[in-house]
Amino acid sequence: MIVGAGVVGLGAALLLCRDGHEVTVLERDAEAPPAGADEIWDSWQRTGVNQFRLPHFFLARYRGLLDSELPELKSALAAAGAVRLNPVLNAPEELRGAAREEDSAFECISGRRCVVEATVASVADRAPHLEIRRGTAVAELVTGPSAYDGVPHVAGVRLGTGEEITADLVLDMTGRRSPLPRWLAAIGARPPHDELDDSGFVYYGRHFRSADGSIPPALGGFLTHLGTISALTLPADNGTWSVTLVTSGKDKALRLLHDPAIWQRTVRSLPLVAHWLDGQPIDDRVQAIAGIEDRHRNLMVDGAPVATGVAAVGDAWACSNPTVGRGVSIGMLQAVVLRDTIAGTGLDDPWEFACSFHHATAETVEPWYRDTLAGDRHRLAEIDALIDGDEYRPRDPGWEIGQAMASAAVKDADCLRGFVAIAMLLNRAADVAARPGVLDKITALGAGWRDEPILAPGRAELLSIVTDS
């Protein structure tokens, strides 16, 4: 049983039913997606997902998982108008050099969150062994005989209507707002260990559409750090795209960016980004969100599961700054680990499954989350320093190498591919740096990154633009 019918929840359901499992998905929101991208965008409401209409992007790692695990879903996304692009092959040839066989790994297939989720739902609706029940709110967990003394065993759920549904395994995939700690407390389980902090970022975004279905050309990366703000420009489906400005939550002076006129004036001041405004807005206001949590939830405490028969997957397990677009890729990577763990251990021994899934997640998936968290902490500290007029100089060689790599990526084909591989969740930074000759190129070509001009207004000019003074 999967609680939550988001992109990752439905993706996990498809993986499991393909292995022959009977899968039931319970979704609190009652409304099913309509047909057609315009209708989906205009009318579909998902009150349970607070970032439903915020900009999204689906990385090359997600596309790769679709290729290997769910090719029918990739085909459905393409038919629904999802954009297909390759950030390496789309780069100028004088930078990337001749195309290489491995460049196909960088291909992305992406779209607006609501359109992608609706497409995943359409595939799931046709899948055998899979039932989706919308408008079905889970009130609490139901327990059965314990598999281990003193550890509650989850045997299903009780709905808000009082109906009980049993299952061999209950998967919490309710996302960032997961109620799992409350459910566990109600059955007498020890509390999971949660690492929790405000991500520290505020997002101000809008979506646009072109008249001819084209997408503005990228003059830099999807995410560009420009002093005390960052700009995020994301191609989407059916000739649409999004533009987002990202600030620190502490930067009160930039909270005026929720005003459409101020937001547009600020974007127009960014040479690498301004042309992304040359389209028709398809939302009537600036979508803003703050207070997004960085959270990691560990259901294994002091070497023992807090409960058996239940697991947390995707954002219910760990969630972080959505600016870098890693959530769905990490969630689907964990869903594959889940599927493989069930195939390897079965569910007859709930204790063995719980321990095996925890360790497989910690080894295979968690490092990607930790990398993301470390990058976020550095970026926030850098913004704080720049606001104070200081230069950010942490005692972290890894961060310095990362900045040098970003600089070298626009000067060398190998560095470009390494940089994109990290951004697309294909390789970790240490693995890229370990490639023969790459670290030497990064050091030589990126050594002067601090002296390179930032193609954006300085802090004083930025504040003047925002306040129109």
GROMACS .gro file of C-alpha atoms in nm:
model
  469
    1MET     CA    1   0.000   0.000   0.000
    2ILE     CA    2   0.133   0.341  -0.102
    3VAL     CA    3  -0.002   0.652   0.071
    4GLY     CA    4   0.039   0.943  -0.169
    5ALA     CA    5  -0.016   0.959  -0.546
    6GLY     CA    6   0.256   1.205  -0.644
    7VAL     CA    7   0.510   1.154  -0.921
    8VAL     CA    8   0.734   0.931  -0.709
    9GLY     CA    9   0.448   0.749  -0.536
   10LEU     CA   10   0.292   0.650  -0.868
   11GLY     CA   11   0.635   0.571  -1.014
   12ALA     CA   12   0.706   0.335  -0.725
   13ALA     CA   13   0.363   0.177  -0.771
   14LEU     CA   14   0.441   0.106  -1.136
   15LEU     CA   15   0.775  -0.053  -1.043
   16LEU     CA   16   0.612  -0.278  -0.783
   17CYS     CA   17   0.312  -0.388  -0.988
   18ARG     CA   18   0.547  -0.477  -1.274
   19ASP     CA   19   0.705  -0.723  -1.031
   20GLY     CA   20   0.364  -0.880  -0.978
   21HIS     CA   21   0.269  -0.715  -0.650
   22GLU     CA   22  -0.088  -0.606  -0.588
   23VAL     CA   23  -0.053  -0.234  -0.519
   24THR     CA   24  -0.311   0.004  -0.377
   25VAL     CA   25  -0.240   0.378  -0.384
   26LEU     CA   26  -0.436   0.599  -0.144
   27GLU     CA   27  -0.450   0.970  -0.223
   28ARG     CA   28  -0.613   1.231   0.002
   29ASP     CA   29  -0.686   1.479  -0.279
   30ALA     CA   30  -1.006   1.374  -0.452
   31GLU     CA   31  -0.970   1.533  -0.794
   32ALA     CA   32  -0.829   1.319  -1.074
   33PRO     CA   33  -0.630   1.494  -1.347
   34PRO     CA   34  -0.824   1.611  -1.652
   35ALA     CA   35  -0.712   1.539  -2.008
   36GLY     CA   36  -0.497   1.787  -2.198
   37ALA     CA   37  -0.205   2.001  -2.083
   38ASP     CA   38  -0.403   2.327  -2.088
   39GLU     CA   39  -0.688   2.180  -1.885
   40ILE     CA   40  -0.442   2.026  -1.639
   41TRP     CA   41  -0.269   2.360  -1.587
   42ASP     CA   42  -0.587   2.567  -1.570
   43SER     CA   43  -0.810   2.352  -1.353
   44TRP     CA   44  -0.640   2.065  -1.169
   45GLN     CA   45  -0.611   2.133  -0.797
   46ARG     CA   46  -0.373   1.942  -0.567
   47THR     CA   47  -0.414   2.108  -0.228
   48GLY     CA   48  -0.197   1.842  -0.068
   49VAL     CA   49   0.110   1.954  -0.266
   50ASN     CA   50   0.220   2.304  -0.168
   51GLN     CA   51   0.471   2.332  -0.455
   52PHE     CA   52   0.233   2.195  -0.720
   53ARG     CA   53   0.243   2.507  -0.942
   54LEU     CA   54   0.597   2.609  -0.868
   55PRO     CA   55   0.865   2.552  -1.132
   56HIS     CA   56   0.992   2.195  -1.164
   57PHE     CA   57   1.253   2.019  -1.371
   58PHE     CA   58   1.322   1.649  -1.412
   59LEU     CA   59   1.690   1.566  -1.436
   60ALA     CA   60   1.874   1.331  -1.666
   61ARG     CA   61   1.893   1.077  -1.382
   62TYR     CA   62   1.512   1.055  -1.383
   63ARG     CA   63   1.505   1.011  -1.759
   64GLY     CA   64   1.768   0.737  -1.728
   65LEU     CA   65   1.557   0.555  -1.470
   66LEU     CA   66   1.258   0.577  -1.704
   67ASP     CA   67   1.466   0.429  -1.986
   68SER     CA   68   1.578   0.134  -1.777
   69GLU     CA   69   1.269   0.076  -1.564
   70LEU     CA   70   0.957   0.242  -1.711
   71PRO     CA   71   1.006   0.309  -2.084
   72GLU     CA   72   0.629   0.328  -2.138
   73LEU     CA   73   0.620   0.628  -1.905
   74LYS     CA   74   0.893   0.805  -2.100
   75SER     CA   75   0.693   0.751  -2.419
   76ALA     CA   76   0.379   0.886  -2.255
   77LEU     CA   77   0.561   1.199  -2.137
   78ALA     CA   78   0.690   1.263  -2.487
   79ALA     CA   79   0.337   1.223  -2.625
   80ALA     CA   80   0.210   1.470  -2.364
   81GLY     CA   81   0.447   1.737  -2.495
   82ALA     CA   82   0.732   1.709  -2.245
   83VAL     CA   83   1.045   1.891  -2.357
   84ARG     CA   84   1.348   1.682  -2.454
   85LEU     CA   85   1.686   1.844  -2.434
   86ASN     CA   86   2.050   1.766  -2.375
   87PRO     CA   87   2.246   2.040  -2.193
   88VAL     CA   88   2.578   1.912  -2.329
   89LEU     CA   89   2.478   1.862  -2.693
   90ASN     CA   90   2.286   2.190  -2.683
   91ALA     CA   91   2.603   2.375  -2.584
   92PRO     CA   92   2.807   2.544  -2.860
   93GLU     CA   93   3.030   2.296  -3.042
   94GLU     CA   94   3.335   2.512  -2.978
   95LEU     CA   95   3.280   2.446  -2.607
   96ARG     CA   96   3.162   2.084  -2.598
   97GLY     CA   97   3.375   1.963  -2.888
   98ALA     CA   98   3.263   1.672  -3.100
   99ALA     CA   99   2.966   1.471  -2.978
  100ARG     CA  100   3.060   1.164  -2.775
  101GLU     CA  101   2.885   0.832  -2.735
  102GLU     CA  102   2.830   0.892  -2.364
  103ASP     CA  103   2.654   1.224  -2.426
  104SER     CA  104   2.317   1.048  -2.453
  105ALA     CA  105   2.327   1.011  -2.074
  106PHE     CA  106   2.268   1.386  -2.038
  107GLU     CA  107   1.930   1.384  -2.212
  108CYS     CA  108   1.642   1.519  -2.002
  109ILE     CA  109   1.269   1.485  -2.047
  110SER     CA  110   1.082   1.740  -1.843
  111GLY     CA  111   0.764   1.939  -1.798
  112ARG     CA  112   0.550   2.130  -1.554
  113ARG     CA  113   0.489   1.934  -1.236
  114CYS     CA  114   0.114   1.907  -1.290
  115VAL     CA  115   0.151   1.783  -1.649
  116VAL     CA  116   0.415   1.525  -1.556
  117GLU     CA  117   0.209   1.398  -1.262
  118ALA     CA  118  -0.104   1.374  -1.476
  119THR     CA  119   0.089   1.172  -1.734
  120VAL     CA  120   0.227   0.935  -1.472
  121ALA     CA  121  -0.129   0.896  -1.339
  122SER     CA  122  -0.260   0.810  -1.687
  123VAL     CA  123  -0.003   0.532  -1.720
  124ALA     CA  124  -0.075   0.407  -1.368
  125ASP     CA  125  -0.449   0.401  -1.434
  126ARG     CA  126  -0.391   0.143  -1.707
  127ALA     CA  127  -0.145  -0.075  -1.515
  128PRO     CA  128  -0.251  -0.423  -1.404
  129HIS     CA  129  -0.240  -0.507  -1.032
  130LEU     CA  130  -0.262  -0.135  -0.947
  131GLU     CA  131  -0.558   0.046  -0.791
  132ILE     CA  132  -0.561   0.421  -0.721
  133ARG     CA  133  -0.818   0.546  -0.471
  134ARG     CA  134  -0.847   0.926  -0.471
  135GLY     CA  135  -1.028   1.124  -0.203
  136THR     CA  136  -0.913   0.864   0.046
  137ALA     CA  137  -0.757   1.008   0.361
  138VAL     CA  138  -0.559   0.787   0.595
  139ALA     CA  139  -0.634   0.857   0.961
  140GLU     CA  140  -0.398   0.612   1.134
  141LEU     CA  141  -0.198   0.295   1.108
  142VAL     CA  142  -0.336  -0.046   1.199
  143THR     CA  143  -0.114  -0.293   1.382
  144GLY     CA  144  -0.085  -0.670   1.382
  145PRO     CA  145   0.124  -0.927   1.569
  146SER     CA  146   0.476  -0.795   1.631
  147ALA     CA  147   0.760  -0.944   1.432
  148TYR     CA  148   1.003  -0.846   1.711
  149ASP     CA  149   0.933  -0.798   2.080
  150GLY     CA  150   0.864  -0.437   2.170
  151VAL     CA  151   0.850  -0.316   1.808
  152PRO     CA  152   0.502  -0.246   1.665
  153HIS     CA  153   0.419  -0.408   1.333
  154VAL     CA  154   0.205  -0.215   1.083
  155ALA     CA  155  -0.051  -0.434   0.910
  156GLY     CA  156  -0.247  -0.168   0.724
  157VAL     CA  157  -0.427   0.162   0.768
  158ARG     CA  158  -0.756   0.299   0.895
  159LEU     CA  159  -0.922   0.560   0.677
  160GLY     CA  160  -1.103   0.869   0.796
  161THR     CA  161  -1.429   0.683   0.721
  162GLY     CA  162  -1.333   0.407   0.964
  163GLU     CA  163  -1.260   0.154   0.690
  164GLU     CA  164  -0.956  -0.064   0.753
  165ILE     CA  165  -0.734  -0.185   0.469
  166THR     CA  166  -0.463  -0.443   0.531
  167ALA     CA  167  -0.132  -0.467   0.347
  168ASP     CA  168   0.196  -0.656   0.368
  169LEU     CA  169   0.381  -0.324   0.357
  170VAL     CA  170   0.267   0.038   0.401
  171LEU     CA  171   0.477   0.299   0.223
  172ASP     CA  172   0.454   0.660   0.333
  173MET     CA  173   0.498   0.867   0.018
  174THR     CA  174   0.297   1.168   0.132
  175GLY     CA  175   0.586   1.409   0.065
  176ARG     CA  176   0.714   1.703   0.262
  177ARG     CA  177   0.406   1.718   0.485
  178SER     CA  178   0.433   1.355   0.591
  179PRO     CA  179   0.227   1.276   0.905
  180LEU     CA  180   0.426   0.959   0.974
  181PRO     CA  181   0.567   1.063   1.316
  182ARG     CA  182   0.212   1.125   1.442
  183TRP     CA  183   0.093   0.792   1.302
  184LEU     CA  184   0.383   0.608   1.463
  185ALA     CA  185   0.329   0.775   1.801
  186ALA     CA  186  -0.035   0.663   1.796
  187ILE     CA  187   0.068   0.295   1.776
  188GLY     CA  188   0.326   0.328   2.053
  189ALA     CA  189   0.635   0.328   1.832
  190ARG     CA  190   0.946   0.515   1.930
  191PRO     CA  191   0.975   0.844   1.742
  192PRO     CA  192   1.189   0.833   1.427
  193HIS     CA  193   1.505   1.040   1.428
  194ASP     CA  194   1.435   1.356   1.228
  195GLU     CA  195   1.699   1.605   1.121
  196LEU     CA  196   1.501   1.920   1.050
  197ASP     CA  197   1.587   2.271   0.943
  198ASP     CA  198   1.441   2.548   0.726
  199SER     CA  199   1.613   2.520   0.388
  200GLY     CA  200   1.667   2.895   0.415
  201PHE     CA  201   1.558   2.988   0.062
  202VAL     CA  202   1.263   3.183  -0.077
  203TYR     CA  203   1.143   3.127  -0.433
  204TYR     CA  204   0.963   3.373  -0.663
  205GLY     CA  205   0.860   3.220  -0.995
  206ARG     CA  206   0.638   3.260  -1.300
  207HIS     CA  207   0.553   3.045  -1.603
  208PHE     CA  208   0.546   3.159  -1.965
  209ARG     CA  209   0.443   3.029  -2.307
  210SER     CA  210   0.569   3.112  -2.655
  211ALA     CA  211   0.340   3.174  -2.951
  212ASP     CA  212   0.523   2.925  -3.172
  213GLY     CA  213   0.611   2.649  -2.923
  214SER     CA  214   0.979   2.746  -2.903
  215ILE     CA  215   1.185   2.774  -2.585
  216PRO     CA  216   1.423   3.067  -2.519
  217PRO     CA  217   1.790   2.982  -2.575
  218ALA     CA  218   1.995   2.918  -2.262
  219LEU     CA  219   2.284   3.160  -2.219
  220GLY     CA  220   2.409   2.980  -1.909
  221GLY     CA  221   2.311   2.691  -1.688
  222PHE     CA  222   1.957   2.628  -1.570
  223LEU     CA  223   2.060   2.755  -1.225
  224THR     CA  224   2.289   3.057  -1.213
  225HIS     CA  225   2.418   3.217  -0.894
  226LEU     CA  226   2.430   3.593  -0.939
  227GLY     CA  227   2.563   3.745  -0.620
  228THR     CA  228   2.294   3.754  -0.351
  229ILE     CA  229   2.026   3.606  -0.578
  230SER     CA  230   2.007   3.302  -0.803
  231ALA     CA  231   1.814   3.269  -1.128
  232LEU     CA  232   1.646   2.948  -1.236
  233THR     CA  233   1.528   2.913  -1.598
  234LEU     CA  234   1.359   2.583  -1.677
  235PRO     CA  235   1.218   2.462  -2.009
  236ALA     CA  236   0.893   2.269  -1.968
  237ASP     CA  237   0.623   2.104  -2.181
  238ASN     CA  238   0.430   2.231  -2.484
  239GLY     CA  239   0.630   2.547  -2.540
  240THR     CA  240   0.620   2.659  -2.177
  241TRP     CA  241   0.895   2.748  -1.934
  242SER     CA  242   0.949   2.904  -1.594
  243VAL     CA  243   1.168   3.179  -1.451
  244THR     CA  244   1.243   3.186  -1.079
  245LEU     CA  245   1.444   3.416  -0.857
  246VAL     CA  246   1.584   3.254  -0.542
  247THR     CA  247   1.687   3.453  -0.238
  248SER     CA  248   1.787   3.389   0.120
  249GLY     CA  249   1.501   3.386   0.365
  250LYS     CA  250   1.699   3.631   0.575
  251ASP     CA  251   1.710   3.886   0.292
  252LYS     CA  252   1.412   4.099   0.393
  253ALA     CA  253   1.500   4.367   0.139
  254LEU     CA  254   1.416   4.130  -0.148
  255ARG     CA  255   1.076   4.022  -0.021
  256LEU     CA  256   0.928   4.283  -0.254
  257LEU     CA  257   0.993   4.036  -0.536
  258HIS     CA  258   0.646   3.891  -0.480
  259ASP     CA  259   0.517   4.200  -0.666
  260PRO     CA  260   0.494   4.115  -1.041
  261ALA     CA  261   0.623   4.455  -1.157
  262ILE     CA  262   0.922   4.447  -0.923
  263TRP     CA  263   0.992   4.084  -1.010
  264GLN     CA  264   0.985   4.158  -1.383
  265ARG     CA  265   1.203   4.467  -1.345
  266THR     CA  266   1.458   4.261  -1.154
  267VAL     CA  267   1.464   3.978  -1.409
  268ARG     CA  268   1.505   4.234  -1.689
  269SER     CA  269   1.823   4.355  -1.517
  270LEU     CA  270   1.990   4.013  -1.554
  271PRO     CA  271   2.168   3.989  -1.893
  272LEU     CA  272   2.169   3.608  -1.897
  273VAL     CA  273   1.803   3.579  -1.805
  274ALA     CA  274   1.610   3.882  -1.936
  275HIS     CA  275   1.514   3.723  -2.269
  276TRP     CA  276   1.325   3.447  -2.083
  277LEU     CA  277   1.055   3.709  -2.018
  278ASP     CA  278   0.978   3.729  -2.390
  279GLY     CA  279   0.667   3.515  -2.373
  280GLN     CA  280   0.309   3.523  -2.251
  281PRO     CA  281   0.269   3.471  -1.875
  282ILE     CA  282   0.038   3.179  -1.799
  283ASP     CA  283   0.000   3.250  -1.429
  284ASP     CA  284  -0.154   3.568  -1.300
  285ARG     CA  285   0.090   3.635  -1.018
  286VAL     CA  286   0.434   3.558  -0.889
  287GLN     CA  287   0.427   3.220  -0.718
  288ALA     CA  288   0.624   3.253  -0.395
  289ILE     CA  289   0.712   2.993  -0.137
  290ALA     CA  290   0.921   3.005   0.178
  291GLY     CA  291   0.976   2.793   0.486
  292ILE     CA  292   1.056   2.478   0.287
  293GLU     CA  293   1.221   2.226   0.514
  294ASP     CA  294   1.540   2.029   0.480
  295ARG     CA  295   1.447   1.706   0.654
  296HIS     CA  296   1.593   1.358   0.686
  297ARG     CA  297   1.382   1.092   0.859
  298ASN     CA  298   1.544   0.779   0.997
  299LEU     CA  299   1.313   0.495   1.097
  300MET     CA  300   1.610   0.300   1.235
  301VAL     CA  301   1.699   0.424   1.587
  302ASP     CA  302   1.976   0.267   1.799
  303GLY     CA  303   2.013  -0.010   1.544
  304ALA     CA  304   1.647  -0.115   1.547
  305PRO     CA  305   1.343  -0.019   1.338
  306VAL     CA  306   1.091   0.195   1.525
  307ALA     CA  307   0.824  -0.017   1.355
  308THR     CA  308   0.808  -0.291   1.095
  309GLY     CA  309   0.568  -0.315   0.804
  310VAL     CA  310   0.612   0.052   0.719
  311ALA     CA  311   0.872   0.255   0.529
  312ALA     CA  312   0.919   0.616   0.422
  313VAL     CA  313   1.014   0.686   0.060
  314GLY     CA  314   1.084   1.001  -0.141
  315ASP     CA  315   1.023   1.337   0.024
  316ALA     CA  316   0.862   1.159   0.320
  317TRP     CA  317   1.209   1.014   0.385
  318ALA     CA  318   1.428   1.312   0.293
  319CYS     CA  319   1.357   1.646   0.127
  320SER     CA  320   1.574   1.944   0.049
  321ASN     CA  321   1.601   2.266  -0.151
  322PRO     CA  322   1.394   2.219  -0.470
  323THR     CA  323   1.606   2.472  -0.662
  324VAL     CA  324   1.845   2.200  -0.777
  325GLY     CA  325   1.560   1.976  -0.894
  326ARG     CA  326   1.686   1.657  -0.733
  327GLY     CA  327   1.376   1.545  -0.543
  328VAL     CA  328   1.208   1.325  -0.804
  329SER     CA  329   1.535   1.170  -0.922
  330ILE     CA  330   1.641   1.084  -0.566
  331GLY     CA  331   1.291   0.959  -0.488
  332MET     CA  332   1.279   0.732  -0.791
  333LEU     CA  333   1.630   0.607  -0.718
  334GLN     CA  334   1.505   0.508  -0.373
  335ALA     CA  335   1.195   0.350  -0.527
  336VAL     CA  336   1.421   0.125  -0.734
  337VAL     CA  337   1.614   0.035  -0.417
  338LEU     CA  338   1.281  -0.045  -0.251
  339ARG     CA  339   1.173  -0.268  -0.538
  340ASP     CA  340   1.508  -0.449  -0.537
  341THR     CA  341   1.506  -0.494  -0.158
  342ILE     CA  342   1.161  -0.651  -0.169
  343ALA     CA  343   1.275  -0.879  -0.451
  344GLY     CA  344   1.582  -0.979  -0.252
  345THR     CA  345   1.442  -1.025   0.098
  346GLY     CA  346   1.071  -1.068   0.046
  347LEU     CA  347   0.827  -0.944   0.309
  348ASP     CA  348   0.783  -1.262   0.513
  349ASP     CA  349   1.041  -1.138   0.764
  350PRO     CA  350   0.945  -0.773   0.830
  351TRP     CA  351   1.250  -0.716   1.051
  352GLU     CA  352   1.491  -0.830   0.781
  353PHE     CA  353   1.319  -0.615   0.521
  354ALA     CA  354   1.323  -0.304   0.742
  355CYS     CA  355   1.694  -0.341   0.818
  356SER     CA  356   1.788  -0.424   0.460
  357PHE     CA  357   1.594  -0.134   0.312
  358HIS     CA  358   1.742   0.109   0.563
  359HIS     CA  359   2.098   0.003   0.488
  360ALA     CA  360   2.047  -0.003   0.110
  361THR     CA  361   1.897   0.347   0.122
  362ALA     CA  362   2.180   0.476   0.340
  363GLU     CA  363   2.443   0.335   0.107
  364THR     CA  364   2.288   0.405  -0.233
  365VAL     CA  365   2.057   0.705  -0.197
  366GLU     CA  366   2.149   0.908   0.110
  367PRO     CA  367   2.484   1.037  -0.023
  368TRP     CA  368   2.298   1.232  -0.291
  369TYR     CA  369   2.085   1.399  -0.024
  370ARG     CA  370   2.391   1.483   0.187
  371ASP     CA  371   2.567   1.639  -0.112
  372THR     CA  372   2.261   1.855  -0.179
  373LEU     CA  373   2.240   1.966   0.182
  374ALA     CA  374   2.606   2.061   0.194
  375GLY     CA  375   2.575   2.269  -0.122
  376ASP     CA  376   2.272   2.451   0.019
  377ARG     CA  377   2.447   2.538   0.344
  378HIS     CA  378   2.742   2.682   0.151
  379ARG     CA  379   2.518   2.886  -0.078
  380LEU     CA  380   2.328   3.041   0.212
  381ALA     CA  381   2.650   3.124   0.393
  382GLU     CA  382   2.787   3.278   0.074
  383ILE     CA  383   2.477   3.499   0.038
  384ASP     CA  384   2.508   3.610   0.401
  385ALA     CA  385   2.871   3.707   0.344
  386LEU     CA  386   2.793   3.898   0.025
  387ILE     CA  387   2.511   4.090   0.191
  388ASP     CA  388   2.760   4.195   0.459
  389GLY     CA  389   3.008   4.302   0.189
  390ASP     CA  390   3.248   4.018   0.268
  391GLU     CA  391   3.408   3.749   0.055
  392TYR     CA  392   3.301   3.395   0.136
  393ARG     CA  393   3.604   3.179   0.215
  394PRO     CA  394   3.503   2.857   0.388
  395ARG     CA  395   3.759   2.604   0.501
  396ASP     CA  396   3.625   2.344   0.264
  397PRO     CA  397   3.845   2.243  -0.031
  398GLY     CA  398   3.552   2.056  -0.184
  399TRP     CA  399   3.347   2.373  -0.214
  400GLU     CA  400   3.642   2.563  -0.363
  401ILE     CA  401   3.692   2.287  -0.621
  402GLY     CA  402   3.322   2.301  -0.704
  403GLN     CA  403   3.341   2.674  -0.776
  404ALA     CA  404   3.651   2.623  -0.987
  405MET     CA  405   3.473   2.345  -1.180
  406ALA     CA  406   3.181   2.576  -1.258
  407SER     CA  407   3.430   2.824  -1.402
  408ALA     CA  408   3.623   2.559  -1.596
  409ALA     CA  409   3.299   2.414  -1.738
  410VAL     CA  410   3.268   2.704  -1.983
  411LYS     CA  411   3.629   2.658  -2.099
  412ASP     CA  412   3.682   2.285  -2.143
  413ALA     CA  413   3.474   1.998  -2.284
  414ASP     CA  414   3.570   1.748  -2.012
  415CYS     CA  415   3.496   1.993  -1.733
  416LEU     CA  416   3.164   2.080  -1.896
  417ARG     CA  417   3.059   1.716  -1.902
  418GLY     CA  418   3.172   1.664  -1.543
  419PHE     CA  419   2.985   1.971  -1.421
  420VAL     CA  420   2.664   1.869  -1.600
  421ALA     CA  421   2.697   1.510  -1.473
  422ILE     CA  422   2.696   1.640  -1.116
  423ALA     CA  423   2.404   1.876  -1.176
  424MET     CA  424   2.204   1.599  -1.346
  425LEU     CA  425   2.263   1.357  -1.056
  426LEU     CA  426   2.462   1.120  -1.274
  427ASN     CA  427   2.791   1.140  -1.082
  428ARG     CA  428   2.905   1.275  -0.750
  429ALA     CA  429   3.165   1.552  -0.744
  430ALA     CA  430   3.440   1.332  -0.600
  431ASP     CA  431   3.393   1.077  -0.878
  432VAL     CA  432   3.417   1.346  -1.146
  433ALA     CA  433   3.729   1.495  -0.989
  434ALA     CA  434   3.887   1.148  -0.984
  435ARG     CA  435   3.867   1.110  -1.362
  436PRO     CA  436   4.213   1.115  -1.523
  437GLY     CA  437   4.329   1.471  -1.584
  438VAL     CA  438   4.002   1.639  -1.484
  439LEU     CA  439   4.118   1.778  -1.150
  440ASP     CA  440   4.427   1.924  -1.317
  441LYS     CA  441   4.205   2.099  -1.572
  442ILE     CA  442   3.975   2.229  -1.301
  443THR     CA  443   4.268   2.365  -1.106
  444ALA     CA  444   4.430   2.528  -1.406
  445LEU     CA  445   4.121   2.668  -1.581
  446GLY     CA  446   3.912   2.753  -1.276
  447ALA     CA  447   4.175   2.894  -1.044
  448GLY     CA  448   4.071   3.253  -1.109
  449TRP     CA  449   3.700   3.203  -1.054
  450ARG     CA  450   3.686   3.465  -0.778
  451ASP     CA  451   3.809   3.732  -1.017
  452GLU     CA  452   3.552   3.662  -1.287
  453PRO     CA  453   3.276   3.924  -1.323
  454ILE     CA  454   2.922   3.841  -1.217
  455LEU     CA  455   2.685   3.923  -1.502
  456ALA     CA  456   2.426   4.089  -1.282
  457PRO     CA  457   2.377   4.410  -1.086
  458GLY     CA  458   2.583   4.445  -0.772
  459ARG     CA  459   2.414   4.447  -0.435
  460ALA     CA  460   2.356   4.821  -0.416
  461GLU     CA  461   2.219   4.838  -0.772
  462LEU     CA  462   2.002   4.533  -0.710
  463LEU     CA  463   1.840   4.697  -0.408
  464SER     CA  464   1.788   5.013  -0.611
  465ILE     CA  465   1.612   4.814  -0.885
  466VAL     CA  466   1.391   4.637  -0.635
  467THR     CA  467   1.291   4.953  -0.453
  468ASP     CA  468   1.287   5.161  -0.774
  469SER     CA  469   1.491   5.430  -0.602
   0.00000   0.00000   0.00000
